Short mmCIF file of C-alpha atoms in Angstrom, two decimals:
data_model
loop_
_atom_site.label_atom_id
_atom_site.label_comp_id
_atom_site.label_asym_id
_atom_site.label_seq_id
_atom_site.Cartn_x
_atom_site.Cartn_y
_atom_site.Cartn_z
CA UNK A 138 0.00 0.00 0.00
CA UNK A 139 2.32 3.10 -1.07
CA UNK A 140 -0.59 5.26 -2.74
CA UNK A 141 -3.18 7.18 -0.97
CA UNK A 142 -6.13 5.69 -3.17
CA UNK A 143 -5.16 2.45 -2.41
CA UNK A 144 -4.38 3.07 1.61
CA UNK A 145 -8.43 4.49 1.75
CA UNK A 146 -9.05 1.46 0.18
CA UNK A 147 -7.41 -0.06 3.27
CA UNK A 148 -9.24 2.30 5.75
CA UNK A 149 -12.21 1.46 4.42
CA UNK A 150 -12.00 -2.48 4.40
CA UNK A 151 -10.40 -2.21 8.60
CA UNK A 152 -13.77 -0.53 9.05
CA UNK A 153 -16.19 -2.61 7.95
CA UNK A 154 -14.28 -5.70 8.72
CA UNK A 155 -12.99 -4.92 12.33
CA UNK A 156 -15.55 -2.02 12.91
CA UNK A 157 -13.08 0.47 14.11
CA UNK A 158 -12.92 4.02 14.12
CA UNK A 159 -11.83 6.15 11.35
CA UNK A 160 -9.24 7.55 13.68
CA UNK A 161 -8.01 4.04 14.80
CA UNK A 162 -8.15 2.68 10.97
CA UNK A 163 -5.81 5.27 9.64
CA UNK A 164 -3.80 5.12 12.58
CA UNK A 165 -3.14 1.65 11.77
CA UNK A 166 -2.36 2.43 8.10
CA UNK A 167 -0.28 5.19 8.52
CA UNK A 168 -3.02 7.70 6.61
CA UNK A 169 -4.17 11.12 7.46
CA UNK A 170 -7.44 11.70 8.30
CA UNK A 171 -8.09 14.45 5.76
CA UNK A 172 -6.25 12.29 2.90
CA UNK A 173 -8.84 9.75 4.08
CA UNK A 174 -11.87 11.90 3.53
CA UNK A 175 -10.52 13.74 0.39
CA UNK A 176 -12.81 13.78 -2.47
CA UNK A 177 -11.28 13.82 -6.23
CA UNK A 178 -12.72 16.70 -8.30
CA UNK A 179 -10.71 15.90 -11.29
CA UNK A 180 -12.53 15.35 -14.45
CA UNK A 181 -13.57 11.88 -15.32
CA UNK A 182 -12.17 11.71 -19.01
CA UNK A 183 -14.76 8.80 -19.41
CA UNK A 184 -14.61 9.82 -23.67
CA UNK A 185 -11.11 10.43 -23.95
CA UNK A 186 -10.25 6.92 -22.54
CA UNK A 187 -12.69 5.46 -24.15
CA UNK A 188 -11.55 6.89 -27.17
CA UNK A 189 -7.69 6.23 -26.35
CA UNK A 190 -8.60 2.37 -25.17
CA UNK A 191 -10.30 2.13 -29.09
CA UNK A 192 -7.44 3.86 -31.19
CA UNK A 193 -4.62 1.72 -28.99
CA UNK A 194 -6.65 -1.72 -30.00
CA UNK A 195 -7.13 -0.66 -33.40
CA UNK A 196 -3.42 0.23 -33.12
CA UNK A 197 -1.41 -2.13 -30.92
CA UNK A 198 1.84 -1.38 -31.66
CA UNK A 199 1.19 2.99 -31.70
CA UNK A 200 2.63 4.63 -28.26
CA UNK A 201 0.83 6.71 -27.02
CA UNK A 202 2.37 10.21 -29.04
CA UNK A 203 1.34 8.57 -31.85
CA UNK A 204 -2.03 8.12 -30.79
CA UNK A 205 -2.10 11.95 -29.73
CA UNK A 206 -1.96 12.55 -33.08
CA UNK A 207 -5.14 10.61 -34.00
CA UNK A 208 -7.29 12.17 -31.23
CA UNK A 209 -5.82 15.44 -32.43
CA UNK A 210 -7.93 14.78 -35.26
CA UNK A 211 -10.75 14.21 -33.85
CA UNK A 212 -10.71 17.38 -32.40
CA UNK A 213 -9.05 15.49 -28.36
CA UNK A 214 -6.06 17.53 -27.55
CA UNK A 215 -5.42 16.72 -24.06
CA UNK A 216 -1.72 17.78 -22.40
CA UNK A 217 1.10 14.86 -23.27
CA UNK A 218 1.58 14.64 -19.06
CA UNK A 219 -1.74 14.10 -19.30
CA UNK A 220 -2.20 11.83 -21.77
CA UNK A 221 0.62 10.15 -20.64
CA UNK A 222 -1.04 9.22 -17.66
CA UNK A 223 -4.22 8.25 -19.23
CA UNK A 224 -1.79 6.04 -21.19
CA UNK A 225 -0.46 4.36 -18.45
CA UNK A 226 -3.67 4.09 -16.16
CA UNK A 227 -5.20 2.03 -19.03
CA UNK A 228 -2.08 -0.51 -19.23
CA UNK A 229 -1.63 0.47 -22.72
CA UNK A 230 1.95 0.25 -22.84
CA UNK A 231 3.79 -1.13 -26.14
CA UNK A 232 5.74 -4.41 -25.43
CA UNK A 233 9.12 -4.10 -27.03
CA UNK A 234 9.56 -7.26 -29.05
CA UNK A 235 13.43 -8.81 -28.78
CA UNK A 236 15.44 -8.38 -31.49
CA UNK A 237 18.66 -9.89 -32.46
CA UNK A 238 22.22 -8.06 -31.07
CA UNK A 239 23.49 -5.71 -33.35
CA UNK A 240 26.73 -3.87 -34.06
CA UNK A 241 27.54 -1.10 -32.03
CA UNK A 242 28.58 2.06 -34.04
CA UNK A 243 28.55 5.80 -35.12
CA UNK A 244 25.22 7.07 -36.73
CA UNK A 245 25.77 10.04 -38.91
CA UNK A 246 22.43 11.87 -40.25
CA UNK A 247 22.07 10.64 -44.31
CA UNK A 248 21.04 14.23 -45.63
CA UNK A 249 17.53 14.48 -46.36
CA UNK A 250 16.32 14.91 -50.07
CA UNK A 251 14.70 18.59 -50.68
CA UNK A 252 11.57 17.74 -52.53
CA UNK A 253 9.47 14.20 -53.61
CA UNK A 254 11.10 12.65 -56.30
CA UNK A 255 14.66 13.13 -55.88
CA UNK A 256 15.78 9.77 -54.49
CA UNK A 257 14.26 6.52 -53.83
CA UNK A 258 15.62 3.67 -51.61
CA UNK A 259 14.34 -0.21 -52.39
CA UNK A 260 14.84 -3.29 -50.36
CA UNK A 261 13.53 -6.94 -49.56
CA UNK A 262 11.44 -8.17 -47.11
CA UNK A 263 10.66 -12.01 -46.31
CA UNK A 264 8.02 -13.91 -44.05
CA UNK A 265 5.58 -17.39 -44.62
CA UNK A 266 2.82 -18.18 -45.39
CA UNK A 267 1.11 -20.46 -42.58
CA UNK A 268 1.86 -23.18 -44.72
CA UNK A 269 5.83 -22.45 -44.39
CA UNK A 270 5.82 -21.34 -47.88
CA UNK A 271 7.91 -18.16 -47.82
CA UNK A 272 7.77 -15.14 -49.87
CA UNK A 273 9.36 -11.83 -50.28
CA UNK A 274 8.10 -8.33 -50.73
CA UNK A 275 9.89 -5.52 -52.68
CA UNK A 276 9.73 -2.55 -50.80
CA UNK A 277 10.23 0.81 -52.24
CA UNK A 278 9.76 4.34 -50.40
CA UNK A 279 10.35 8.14 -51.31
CA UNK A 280 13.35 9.45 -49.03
CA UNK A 281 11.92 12.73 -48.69
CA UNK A 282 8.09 12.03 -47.81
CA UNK A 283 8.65 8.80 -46.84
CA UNK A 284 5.71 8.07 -48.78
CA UNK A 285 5.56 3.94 -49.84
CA UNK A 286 5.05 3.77 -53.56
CA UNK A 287 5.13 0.01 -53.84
CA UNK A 288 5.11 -3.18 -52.08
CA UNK A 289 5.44 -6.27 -54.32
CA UNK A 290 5.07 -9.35 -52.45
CA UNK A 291 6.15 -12.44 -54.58
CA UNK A 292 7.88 -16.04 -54.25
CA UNK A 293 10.37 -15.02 -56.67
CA UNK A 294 11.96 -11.46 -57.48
CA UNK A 295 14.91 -11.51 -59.85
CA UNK A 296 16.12 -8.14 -61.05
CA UNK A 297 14.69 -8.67 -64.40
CA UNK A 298 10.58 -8.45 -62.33
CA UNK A 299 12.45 -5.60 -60.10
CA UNK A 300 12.96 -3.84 -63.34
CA UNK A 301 9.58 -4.05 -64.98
CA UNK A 302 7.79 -3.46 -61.85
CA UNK A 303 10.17 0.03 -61.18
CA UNK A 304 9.19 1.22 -64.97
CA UNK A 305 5.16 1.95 -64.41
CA UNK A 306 6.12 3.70 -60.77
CA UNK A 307 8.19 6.22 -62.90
CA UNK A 308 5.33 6.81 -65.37
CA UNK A 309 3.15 7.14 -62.61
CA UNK A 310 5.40 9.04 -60.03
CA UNK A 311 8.16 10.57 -62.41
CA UNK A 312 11.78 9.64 -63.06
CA UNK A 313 13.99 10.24 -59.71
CA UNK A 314 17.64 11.51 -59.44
CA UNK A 315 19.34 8.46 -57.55
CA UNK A 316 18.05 5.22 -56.56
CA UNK A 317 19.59 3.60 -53.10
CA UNK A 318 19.90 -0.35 -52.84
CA UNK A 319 22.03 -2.83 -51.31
CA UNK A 320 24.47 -5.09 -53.09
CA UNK A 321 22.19 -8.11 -53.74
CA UNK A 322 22.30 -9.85 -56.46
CA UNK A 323 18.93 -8.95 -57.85
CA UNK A 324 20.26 -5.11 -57.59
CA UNK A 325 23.30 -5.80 -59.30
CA UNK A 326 22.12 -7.41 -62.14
CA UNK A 327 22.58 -7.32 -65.57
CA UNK A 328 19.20 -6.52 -65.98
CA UNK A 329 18.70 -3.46 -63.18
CA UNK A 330 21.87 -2.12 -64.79
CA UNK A 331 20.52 -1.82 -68.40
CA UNK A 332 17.05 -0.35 -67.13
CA UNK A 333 19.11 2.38 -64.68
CA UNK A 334 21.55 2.99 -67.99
CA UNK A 335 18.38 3.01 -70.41
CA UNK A 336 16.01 4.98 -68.03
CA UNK A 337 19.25 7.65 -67.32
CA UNK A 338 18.54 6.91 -63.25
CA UNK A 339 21.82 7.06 -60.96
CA UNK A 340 21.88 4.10 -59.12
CA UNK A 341 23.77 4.20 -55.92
CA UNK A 342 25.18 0.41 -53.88
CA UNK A 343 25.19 1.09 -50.34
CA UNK A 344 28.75 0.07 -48.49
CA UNK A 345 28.20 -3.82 -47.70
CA UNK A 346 27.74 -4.81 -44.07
CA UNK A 347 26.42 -0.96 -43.68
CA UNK A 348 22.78 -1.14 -44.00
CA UNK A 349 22.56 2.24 -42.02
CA UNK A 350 23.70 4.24 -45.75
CA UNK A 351 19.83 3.31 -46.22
CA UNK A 352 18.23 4.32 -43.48
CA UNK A 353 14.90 5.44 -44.62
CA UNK A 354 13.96 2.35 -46.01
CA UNK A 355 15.60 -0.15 -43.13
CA UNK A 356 13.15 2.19 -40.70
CA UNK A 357 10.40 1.63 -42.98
CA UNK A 358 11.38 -2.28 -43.03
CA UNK A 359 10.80 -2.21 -39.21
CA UNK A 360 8.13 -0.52 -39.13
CA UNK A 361 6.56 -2.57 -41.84
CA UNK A 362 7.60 -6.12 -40.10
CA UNK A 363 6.44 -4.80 -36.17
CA UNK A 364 2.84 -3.86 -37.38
CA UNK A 365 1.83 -5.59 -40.46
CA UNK A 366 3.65 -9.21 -41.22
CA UNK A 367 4.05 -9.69 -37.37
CA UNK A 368 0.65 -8.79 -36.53
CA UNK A 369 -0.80 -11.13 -39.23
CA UNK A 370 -1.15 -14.94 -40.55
CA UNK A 371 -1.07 -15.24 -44.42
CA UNK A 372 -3.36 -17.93 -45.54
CA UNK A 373 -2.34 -17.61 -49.21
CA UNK A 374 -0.14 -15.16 -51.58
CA UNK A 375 -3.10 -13.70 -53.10
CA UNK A 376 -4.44 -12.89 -49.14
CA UNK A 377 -0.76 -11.23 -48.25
CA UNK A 378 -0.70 -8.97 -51.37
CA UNK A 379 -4.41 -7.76 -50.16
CA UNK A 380 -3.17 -7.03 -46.58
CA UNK A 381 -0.20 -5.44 -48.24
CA UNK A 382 -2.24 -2.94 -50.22
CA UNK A 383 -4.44 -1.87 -47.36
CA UNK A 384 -1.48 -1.33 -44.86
CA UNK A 385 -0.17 0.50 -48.14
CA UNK A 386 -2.87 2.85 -48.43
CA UNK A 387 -3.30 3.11 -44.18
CA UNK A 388 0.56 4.02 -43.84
CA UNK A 389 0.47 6.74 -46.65
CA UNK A 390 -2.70 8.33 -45.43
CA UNK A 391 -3.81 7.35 -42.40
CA UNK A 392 -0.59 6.44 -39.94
CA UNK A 393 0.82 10.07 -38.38
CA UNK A 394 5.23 9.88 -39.16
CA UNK A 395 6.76 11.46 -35.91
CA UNK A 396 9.58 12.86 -38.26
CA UNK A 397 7.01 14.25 -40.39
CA UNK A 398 5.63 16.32 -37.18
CA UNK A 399 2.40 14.26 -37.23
CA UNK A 400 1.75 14.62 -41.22
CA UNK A 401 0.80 11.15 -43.50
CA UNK A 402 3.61 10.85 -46.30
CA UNK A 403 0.55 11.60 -48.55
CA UNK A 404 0.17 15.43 -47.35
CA UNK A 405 4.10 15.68 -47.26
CA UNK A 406 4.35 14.38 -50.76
CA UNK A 407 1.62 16.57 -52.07
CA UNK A 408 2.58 19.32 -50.50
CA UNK A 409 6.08 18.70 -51.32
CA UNK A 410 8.15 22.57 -52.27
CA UNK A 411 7.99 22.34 -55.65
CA UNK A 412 10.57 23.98 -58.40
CA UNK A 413 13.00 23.88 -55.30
CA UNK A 414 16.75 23.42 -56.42
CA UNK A 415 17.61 20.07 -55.53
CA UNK A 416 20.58 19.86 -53.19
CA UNK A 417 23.71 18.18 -53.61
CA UNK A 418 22.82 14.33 -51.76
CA UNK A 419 26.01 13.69 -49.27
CA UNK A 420 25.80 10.02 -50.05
CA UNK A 421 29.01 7.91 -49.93
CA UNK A 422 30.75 7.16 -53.05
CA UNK A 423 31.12 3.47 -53.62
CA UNK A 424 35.11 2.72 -53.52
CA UNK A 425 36.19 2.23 -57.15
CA UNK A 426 37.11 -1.49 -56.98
CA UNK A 427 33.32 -1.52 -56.27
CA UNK A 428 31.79 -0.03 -58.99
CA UNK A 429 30.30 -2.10 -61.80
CA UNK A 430 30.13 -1.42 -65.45
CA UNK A 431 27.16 -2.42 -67.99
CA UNK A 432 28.44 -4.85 -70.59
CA UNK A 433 26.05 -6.59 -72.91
#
């Protein structure tokens, strides 16, 4: 008993149990008589937690600035502190899931893109099927709104398929500046070299072992894994390419970014400074024993 609601909790029960006096009861708990009698005139909140216990099980793995966000929305704009403690009255806390050691290291800042269009980043994703089938899903993001613009889920992806499914996103979205990848073998391809060389498109190889030159879309990856693939059983392909799409269209319109100050990559994206000089990307040159040439 180290809190005064639960020690009146105490007083009361030596009362009606033992029928002693108020004076004796809290002299036995160690509480004041006026902390004993004190009434709460603090507000309720019976809509806001209502409202916060509904957004949190809609959204299991959102903390709880996240879900300020949403209830900003809809017009809630309770204090953080207060929130906060909301937040933790309602046992709402995010379980951190374990995740394998890591390297320790520096992390230098990868200069951010001035305006949508100027670099993408792309990278694989796998996960089953319930059956144990496994698949992978091609993952490709906007650096500078963070904005998704495609998640191909497949049991195969060679770069030849990485190619054809890159050409209708720059009809759709335009042709970028640089594309980021890693060094695997679908990347570095005969075939992703040829489209980059025939479609004009820099295409930058990130150091290998330093998955941290692509940042935006290893964040996204996480992201991605913690509330979609890890919060759901795939019956089928066909079933994991529908879930895809609508966690697709949710994370580019619905889901608030905390480094886009509460904004959906959507807004950012279409509200994105255009005819803005783009700046010089601070990206690290791949050494030149590295570098690959096209041959036919």
């Amino acid at each position: 008993m180290v809190t005064p609601v639960a020690r009146r909790q105490a007083v009361d029960h030596i009362r009606g149990v033992l029928a002693l006096s108020e004076r004796r009861a809290c002299a036995l708990v160690g509480l004041a008589r006026r902390v004993a009698r004190y009434i709460s005139t603090r507000a309720d909140d019976v809509v806001l937690r209502q409202r916060l216990r509904e957004l949190a099980g809609q959204r299991r793995r959102f903390g709880y600035r996240r879900l300020s966000y949403l209830l900003a929305r809809e017009g809630l704009t309770p204090h953080h502190k207060k929130l906060f403690r909301l937040y933790q009255e309602e046992g709402l806390k995010v379980r951190h899931r374990g995740g394998r050691k890591r390297a320790l290291g520096t992390r230098s800042p990868m200069t951010v893109p001035q305006e949508p269009g100027q670099r993408w980043s792309l990278d694989f994703v796998s996960d089953a099927l319930i059956c144990g089938r496994r698949f992978r899903i091609l993952a490709v993001i906007d650096d500078f709104s963070r904005e998704n613009l495609a998640l191909v889920a497949d049991t195969s992806l060679s770069g030849g398929r990485v190619a054809r499914e890159l050409t209708p996103l720059v009809e759709r979205y335009g042709k970028p500046l640089m594309i980021v990848s890693d060094n695997g073998t679908e990347f570095t391809s005969h075939a992703i070299l040829k489209w980059a060389d025939g479609m004009q498109i820099e295409w930058h190889y990130i150091a290998p072992g330093k998955p941290q030159q692509n940042g935006f879309v290893e964040s996204f990856n996480g992201r991605l894994r913690d509330e979609c693939l890890n919060e759901t059983l795939f019956t089928s392909l066909t079933h994991a390419r529908q879930i895809l799409a609508d966690w697709r269209e949710d994370y580019n319109t619905v889901r608030p970014h905390s480094q886009l100050n509460g904004r959906t990559p959507d807004q950012v994206a279409r509200q994105g400074s255009r005819g803005h000089a783009p700046e010089t990307l601070a990206i690290p040159s791949t050494p030149s024993h590295e570098k690959r040439e096209l041959s036919f």
